mmCIF file of C-alpha atoms in Angstrom:
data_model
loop_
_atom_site.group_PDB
_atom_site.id
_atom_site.type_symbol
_atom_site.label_atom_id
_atom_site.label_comp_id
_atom_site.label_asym_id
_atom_site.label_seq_id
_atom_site.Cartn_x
_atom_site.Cartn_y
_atom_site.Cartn_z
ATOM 1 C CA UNK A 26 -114.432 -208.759 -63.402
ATOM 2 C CA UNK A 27 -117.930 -207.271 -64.183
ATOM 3 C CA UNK A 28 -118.067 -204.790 -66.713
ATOM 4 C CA UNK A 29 -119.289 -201.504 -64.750
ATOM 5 C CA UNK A 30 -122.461 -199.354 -65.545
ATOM 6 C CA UNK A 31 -121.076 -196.479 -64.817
ATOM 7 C CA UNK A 32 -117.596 -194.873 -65.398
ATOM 8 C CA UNK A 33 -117.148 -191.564 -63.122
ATOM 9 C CA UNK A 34 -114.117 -189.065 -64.078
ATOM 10 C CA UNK A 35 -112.940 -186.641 -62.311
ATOM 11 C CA UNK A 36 -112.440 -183.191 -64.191
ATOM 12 C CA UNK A 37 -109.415 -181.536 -64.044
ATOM 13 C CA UNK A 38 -106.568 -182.819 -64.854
ATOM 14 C CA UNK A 39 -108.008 -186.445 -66.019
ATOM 15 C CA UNK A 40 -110.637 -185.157 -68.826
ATOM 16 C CA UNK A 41 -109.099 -181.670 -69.226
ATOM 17 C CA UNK A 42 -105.867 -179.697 -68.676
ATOM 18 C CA UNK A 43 -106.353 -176.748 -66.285
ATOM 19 C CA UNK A 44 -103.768 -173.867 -66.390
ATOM 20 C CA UNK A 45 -104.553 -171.885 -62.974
ATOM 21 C CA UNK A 46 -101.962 -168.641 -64.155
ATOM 22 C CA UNK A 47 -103.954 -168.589 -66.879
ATOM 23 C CA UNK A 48 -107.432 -168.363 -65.678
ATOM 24 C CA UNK A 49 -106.545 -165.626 -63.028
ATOM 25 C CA UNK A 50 -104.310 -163.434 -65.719
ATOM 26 C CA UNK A 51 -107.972 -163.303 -67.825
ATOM 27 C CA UNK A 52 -109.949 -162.392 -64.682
ATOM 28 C CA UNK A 53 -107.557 -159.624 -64.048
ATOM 29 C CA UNK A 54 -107.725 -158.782 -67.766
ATOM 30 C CA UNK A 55 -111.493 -158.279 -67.907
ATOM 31 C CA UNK A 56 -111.830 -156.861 -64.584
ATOM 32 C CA UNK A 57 -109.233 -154.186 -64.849
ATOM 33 C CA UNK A 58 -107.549 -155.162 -61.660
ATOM 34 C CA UNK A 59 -104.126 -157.146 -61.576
ATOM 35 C CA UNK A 60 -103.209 -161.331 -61.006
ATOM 36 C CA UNK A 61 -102.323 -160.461 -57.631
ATOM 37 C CA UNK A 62 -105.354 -158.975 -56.852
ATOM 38 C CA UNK A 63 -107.380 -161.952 -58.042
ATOM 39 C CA UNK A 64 -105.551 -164.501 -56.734
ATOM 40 C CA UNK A 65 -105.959 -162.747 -53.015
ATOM 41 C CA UNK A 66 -109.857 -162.402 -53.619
ATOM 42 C CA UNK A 67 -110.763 -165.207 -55.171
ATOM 43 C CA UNK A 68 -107.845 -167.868 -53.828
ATOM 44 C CA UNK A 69 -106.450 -166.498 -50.812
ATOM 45 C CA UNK A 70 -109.144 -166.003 -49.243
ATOM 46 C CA UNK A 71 -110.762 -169.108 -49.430
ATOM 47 C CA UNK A 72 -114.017 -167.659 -51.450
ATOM 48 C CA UNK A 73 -113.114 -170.573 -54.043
ATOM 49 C CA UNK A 74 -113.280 -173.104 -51.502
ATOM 50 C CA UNK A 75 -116.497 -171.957 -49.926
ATOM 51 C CA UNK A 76 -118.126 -172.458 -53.394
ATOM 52 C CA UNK A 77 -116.910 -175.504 -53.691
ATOM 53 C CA UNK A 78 -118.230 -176.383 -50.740
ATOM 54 C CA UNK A 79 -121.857 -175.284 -51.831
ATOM 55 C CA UNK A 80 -121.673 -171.863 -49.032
ATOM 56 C CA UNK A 81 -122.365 -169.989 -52.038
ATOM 57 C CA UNK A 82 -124.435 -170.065 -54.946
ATOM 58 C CA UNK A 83 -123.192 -168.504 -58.834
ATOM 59 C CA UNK A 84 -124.568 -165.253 -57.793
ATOM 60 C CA UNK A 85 -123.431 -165.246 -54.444
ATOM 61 C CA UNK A 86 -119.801 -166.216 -55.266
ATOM 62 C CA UNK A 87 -119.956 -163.787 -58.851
ATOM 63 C CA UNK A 88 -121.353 -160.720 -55.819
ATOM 64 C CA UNK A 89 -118.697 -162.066 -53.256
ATOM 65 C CA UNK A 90 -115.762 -161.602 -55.400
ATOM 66 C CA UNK A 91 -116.988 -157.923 -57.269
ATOM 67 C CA UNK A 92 -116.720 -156.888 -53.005
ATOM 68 C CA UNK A 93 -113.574 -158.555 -52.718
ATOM 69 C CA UNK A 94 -112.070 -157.084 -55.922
ATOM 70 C CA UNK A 95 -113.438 -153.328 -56.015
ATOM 71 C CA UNK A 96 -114.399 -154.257 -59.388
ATOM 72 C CA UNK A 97 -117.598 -155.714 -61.065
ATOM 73 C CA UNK A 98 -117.185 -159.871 -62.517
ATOM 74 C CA UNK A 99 -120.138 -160.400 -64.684
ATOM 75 C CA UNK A 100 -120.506 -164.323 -65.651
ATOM 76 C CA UNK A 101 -119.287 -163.883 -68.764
ATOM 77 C CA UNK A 102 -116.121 -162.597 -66.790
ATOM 78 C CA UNK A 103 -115.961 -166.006 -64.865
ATOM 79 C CA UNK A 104 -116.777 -168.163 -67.960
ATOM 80 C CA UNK A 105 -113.777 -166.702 -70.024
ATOM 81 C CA UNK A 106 -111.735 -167.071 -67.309
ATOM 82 C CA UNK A 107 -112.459 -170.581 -67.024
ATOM 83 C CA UNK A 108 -112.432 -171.103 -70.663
ATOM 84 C CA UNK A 109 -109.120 -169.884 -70.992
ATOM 85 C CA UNK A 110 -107.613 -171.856 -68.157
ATOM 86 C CA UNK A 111 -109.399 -175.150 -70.180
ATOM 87 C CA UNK A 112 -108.317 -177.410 -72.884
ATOM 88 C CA UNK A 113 -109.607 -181.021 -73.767
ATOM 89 C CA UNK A 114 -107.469 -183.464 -73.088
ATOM 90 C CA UNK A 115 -108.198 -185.388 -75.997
ATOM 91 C CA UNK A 116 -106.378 -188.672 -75.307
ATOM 92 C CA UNK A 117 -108.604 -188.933 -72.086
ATOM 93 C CA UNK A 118 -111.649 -187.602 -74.054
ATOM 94 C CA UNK A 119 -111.075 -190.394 -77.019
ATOM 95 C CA UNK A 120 -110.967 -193.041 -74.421
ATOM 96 C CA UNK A 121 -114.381 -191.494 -72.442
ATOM 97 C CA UNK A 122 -116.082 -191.377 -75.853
ATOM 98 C CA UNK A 123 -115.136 -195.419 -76.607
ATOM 99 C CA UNK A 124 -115.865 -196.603 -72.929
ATOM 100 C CA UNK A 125 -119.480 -194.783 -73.492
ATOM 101 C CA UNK A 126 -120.333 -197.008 -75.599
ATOM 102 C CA UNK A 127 -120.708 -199.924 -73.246
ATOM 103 C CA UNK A 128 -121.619 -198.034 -70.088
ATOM 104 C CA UNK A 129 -122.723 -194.576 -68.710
ATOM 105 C CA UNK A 130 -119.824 -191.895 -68.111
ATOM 106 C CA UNK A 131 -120.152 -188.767 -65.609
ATOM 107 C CA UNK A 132 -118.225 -186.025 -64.076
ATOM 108 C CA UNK A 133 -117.784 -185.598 -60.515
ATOM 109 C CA UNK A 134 -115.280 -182.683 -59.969
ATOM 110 C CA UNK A 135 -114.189 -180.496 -57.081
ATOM 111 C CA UNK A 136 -116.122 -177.437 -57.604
ATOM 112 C CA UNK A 137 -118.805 -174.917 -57.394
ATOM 113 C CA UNK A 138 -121.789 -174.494 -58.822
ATOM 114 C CA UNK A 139 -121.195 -171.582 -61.453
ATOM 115 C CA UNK A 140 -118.641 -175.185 -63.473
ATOM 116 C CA UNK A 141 -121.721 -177.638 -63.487
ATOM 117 C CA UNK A 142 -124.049 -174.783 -64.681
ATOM 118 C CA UNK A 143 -121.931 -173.299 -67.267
ATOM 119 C CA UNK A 144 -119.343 -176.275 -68.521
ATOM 120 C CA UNK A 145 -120.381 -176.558 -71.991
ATOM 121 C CA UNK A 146 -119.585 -173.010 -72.623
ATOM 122 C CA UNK A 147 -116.123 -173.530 -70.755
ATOM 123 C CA UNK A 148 -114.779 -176.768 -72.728
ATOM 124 C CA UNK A 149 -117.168 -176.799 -75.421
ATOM 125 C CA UNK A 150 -115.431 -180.628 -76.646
ATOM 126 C CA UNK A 151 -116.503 -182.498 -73.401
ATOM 127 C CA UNK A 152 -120.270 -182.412 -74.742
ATOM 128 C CA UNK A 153 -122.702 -183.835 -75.784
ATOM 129 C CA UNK A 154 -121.076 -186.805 -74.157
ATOM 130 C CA UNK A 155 -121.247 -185.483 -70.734
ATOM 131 C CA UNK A 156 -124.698 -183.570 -70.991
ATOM 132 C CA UNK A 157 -126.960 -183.746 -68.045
ATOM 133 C CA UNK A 158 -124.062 -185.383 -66.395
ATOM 134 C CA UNK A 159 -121.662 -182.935 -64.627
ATOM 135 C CA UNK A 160 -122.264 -183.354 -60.409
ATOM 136 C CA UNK A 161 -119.888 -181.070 -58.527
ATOM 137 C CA UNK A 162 -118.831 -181.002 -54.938
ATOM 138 C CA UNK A 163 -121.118 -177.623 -54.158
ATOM 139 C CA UNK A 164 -124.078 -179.456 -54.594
ATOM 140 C CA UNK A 165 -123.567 -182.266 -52.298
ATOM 141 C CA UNK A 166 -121.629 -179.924 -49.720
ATOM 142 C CA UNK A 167 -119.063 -182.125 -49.116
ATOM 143 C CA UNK A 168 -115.966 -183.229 -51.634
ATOM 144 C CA UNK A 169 -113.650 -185.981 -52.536
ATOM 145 C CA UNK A 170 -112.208 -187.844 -50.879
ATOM 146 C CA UNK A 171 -115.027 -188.245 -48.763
ATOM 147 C CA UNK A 172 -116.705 -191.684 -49.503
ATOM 148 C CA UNK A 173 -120.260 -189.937 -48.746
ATOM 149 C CA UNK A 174 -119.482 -187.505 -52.088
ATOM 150 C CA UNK A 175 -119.393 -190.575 -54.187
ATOM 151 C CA UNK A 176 -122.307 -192.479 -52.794
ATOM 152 C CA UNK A 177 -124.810 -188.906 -53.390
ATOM 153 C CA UNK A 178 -123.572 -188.467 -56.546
ATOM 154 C CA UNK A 179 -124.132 -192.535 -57.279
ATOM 155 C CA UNK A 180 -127.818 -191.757 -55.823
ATOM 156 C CA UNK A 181 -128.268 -188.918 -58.212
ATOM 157 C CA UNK A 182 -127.425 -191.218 -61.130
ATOM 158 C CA UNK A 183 -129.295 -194.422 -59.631
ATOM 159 C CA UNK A 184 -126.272 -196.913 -59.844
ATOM 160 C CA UNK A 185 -124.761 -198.945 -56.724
ATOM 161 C CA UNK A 186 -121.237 -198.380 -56.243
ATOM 162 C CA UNK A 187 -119.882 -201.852 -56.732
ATOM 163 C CA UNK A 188 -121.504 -200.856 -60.512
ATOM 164 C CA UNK A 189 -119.548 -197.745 -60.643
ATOM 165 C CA UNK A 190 -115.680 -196.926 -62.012
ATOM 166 C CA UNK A 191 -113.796 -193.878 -60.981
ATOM 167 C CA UNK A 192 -110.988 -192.409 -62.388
ATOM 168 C CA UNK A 193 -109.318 -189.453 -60.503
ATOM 169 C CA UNK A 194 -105.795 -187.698 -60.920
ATOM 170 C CA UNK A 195 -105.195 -187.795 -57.188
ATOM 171 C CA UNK A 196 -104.731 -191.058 -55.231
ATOM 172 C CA UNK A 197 -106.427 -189.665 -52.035
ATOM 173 C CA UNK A 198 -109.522 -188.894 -54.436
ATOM 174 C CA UNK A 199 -109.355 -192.612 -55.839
ATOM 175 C CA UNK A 200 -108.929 -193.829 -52.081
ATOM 176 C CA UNK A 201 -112.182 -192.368 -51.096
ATOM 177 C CA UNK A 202 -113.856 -194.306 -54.023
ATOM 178 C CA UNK A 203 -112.414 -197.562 -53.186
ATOM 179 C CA UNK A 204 -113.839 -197.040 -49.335
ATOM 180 C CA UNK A 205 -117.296 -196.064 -50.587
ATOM 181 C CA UNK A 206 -117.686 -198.922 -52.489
ATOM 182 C CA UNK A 207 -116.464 -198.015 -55.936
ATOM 183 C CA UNK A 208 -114.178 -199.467 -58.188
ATOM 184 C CA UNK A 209 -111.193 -196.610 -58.897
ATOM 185 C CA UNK A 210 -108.215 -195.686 -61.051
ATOM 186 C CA UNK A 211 -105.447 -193.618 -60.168
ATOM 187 C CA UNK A 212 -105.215 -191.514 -63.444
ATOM 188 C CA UNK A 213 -101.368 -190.809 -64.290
ATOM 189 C CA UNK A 214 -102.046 -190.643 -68.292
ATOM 190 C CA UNK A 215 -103.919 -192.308 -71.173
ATOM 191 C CA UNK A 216 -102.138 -195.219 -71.249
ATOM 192 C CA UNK A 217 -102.889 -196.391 -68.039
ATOM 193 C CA UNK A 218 -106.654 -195.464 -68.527
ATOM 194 C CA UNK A 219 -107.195 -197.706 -71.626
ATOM 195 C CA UNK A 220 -105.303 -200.658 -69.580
ATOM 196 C CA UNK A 221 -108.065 -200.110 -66.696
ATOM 197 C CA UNK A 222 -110.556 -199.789 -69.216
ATOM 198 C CA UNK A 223 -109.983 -202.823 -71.006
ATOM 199 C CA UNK A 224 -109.504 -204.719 -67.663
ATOM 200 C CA UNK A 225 -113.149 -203.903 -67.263
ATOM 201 C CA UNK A 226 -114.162 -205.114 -70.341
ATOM 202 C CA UNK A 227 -114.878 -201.279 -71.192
ATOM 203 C CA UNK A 228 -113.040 -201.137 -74.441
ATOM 204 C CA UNK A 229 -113.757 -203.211 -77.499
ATOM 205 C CA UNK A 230 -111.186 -205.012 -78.035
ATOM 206 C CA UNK A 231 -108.720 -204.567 -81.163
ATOM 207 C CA UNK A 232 -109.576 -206.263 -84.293
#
């Protein structure tokens, strides 16, 4: 098996935890209004979705949401929030670091445009080693598991997908790698992401 130029994680879940409860109890916190609220605006609604889908821009979906709400969200509101909800998930991280150092590692996540603007400053440990390499769904308007996400975001980083590994916490997401072309692991913990590493030859191997 070739070694690949390019290893593509998902976000959530794979390279960090994400607590939802907690990310909507900070919203409500800084906004004055209650979880319930948020979670109807923002959730319910489907505003998240549409920005995920691209149908709104940081501003837009930030504007969107103050309506929604009866209350102002600056960014700094939505950053917290997302902060809060985010931790590293350093196992993962320690085995992006070591495969980076035989090919080129990206994110491709689920999500709008206010994440891939405003990551570092929402899980400050996932960079440098992902800067000027976070590609979200909003931008491509279209998500996983659809095989054309993969192949735009592959054109955005210049690699053909048989060159490309993905790693994704749901198997539907990893499915719609495999038909586009890509390599792909079904991420269910660290220990099955250093076997798939090693199996292509992404890992130096123990001394």
């Amino acid at each position: 098996m070739n070694r690949p130029a390019l290893v593509l994680f998902d976000l959530d879940e794979v390279l960090a935890e994400y607590r939802h409860a907690s990310r909507v109890a900070r919203l409500a916190r800084d906004t004055g209004t209650t979880p319930e609220a948020v979670h109807a605006a923002l959730f319910d609604s489907g505003l998240e979705a549409a920005a995920d889908r691209g149908e709104l821009d940081g501003p837009q979906t930030l504007a969107e949401l103050s309506r929604r709400l009866g209350a102002e969200v600056r960014l700094e509101h939505w950053i917290a929030a997302r902060r809060a909800a985010m931790a590293a998930h350093e196992p993962a991280l320690a085995l992006a670091r070591a495969a980076a150092r035989r090919a080129r590692v990206a994110i491709l996540s689920n999500n709008g445009l206010l994440l891939r603007e405003h990551l570092p400053a929402m899980c400050p440990p996932l960079f440098p080693l992902f800067e000027n390499a976070v590609f979200v769904s909003a931008q491509f308007r279209r998500g996983k598991p659809d095989p054309q996400v993969y192949l735009d975001c592959l054109a955005e980083l210049g690699v053909a997908p048989n060159e490309a590994l993905f790693v994704d916490d749901k198997a539907a997401n990893a499915d719609g790698a495999r038909a586009a072309g890509l390599h792909a692991h079904h991420f269910t913990g660290a220990d099955g992401l250093a076997a798939a590493l090693s199996a292509h030859h992404l890992l130096e191997p123990s001394p």
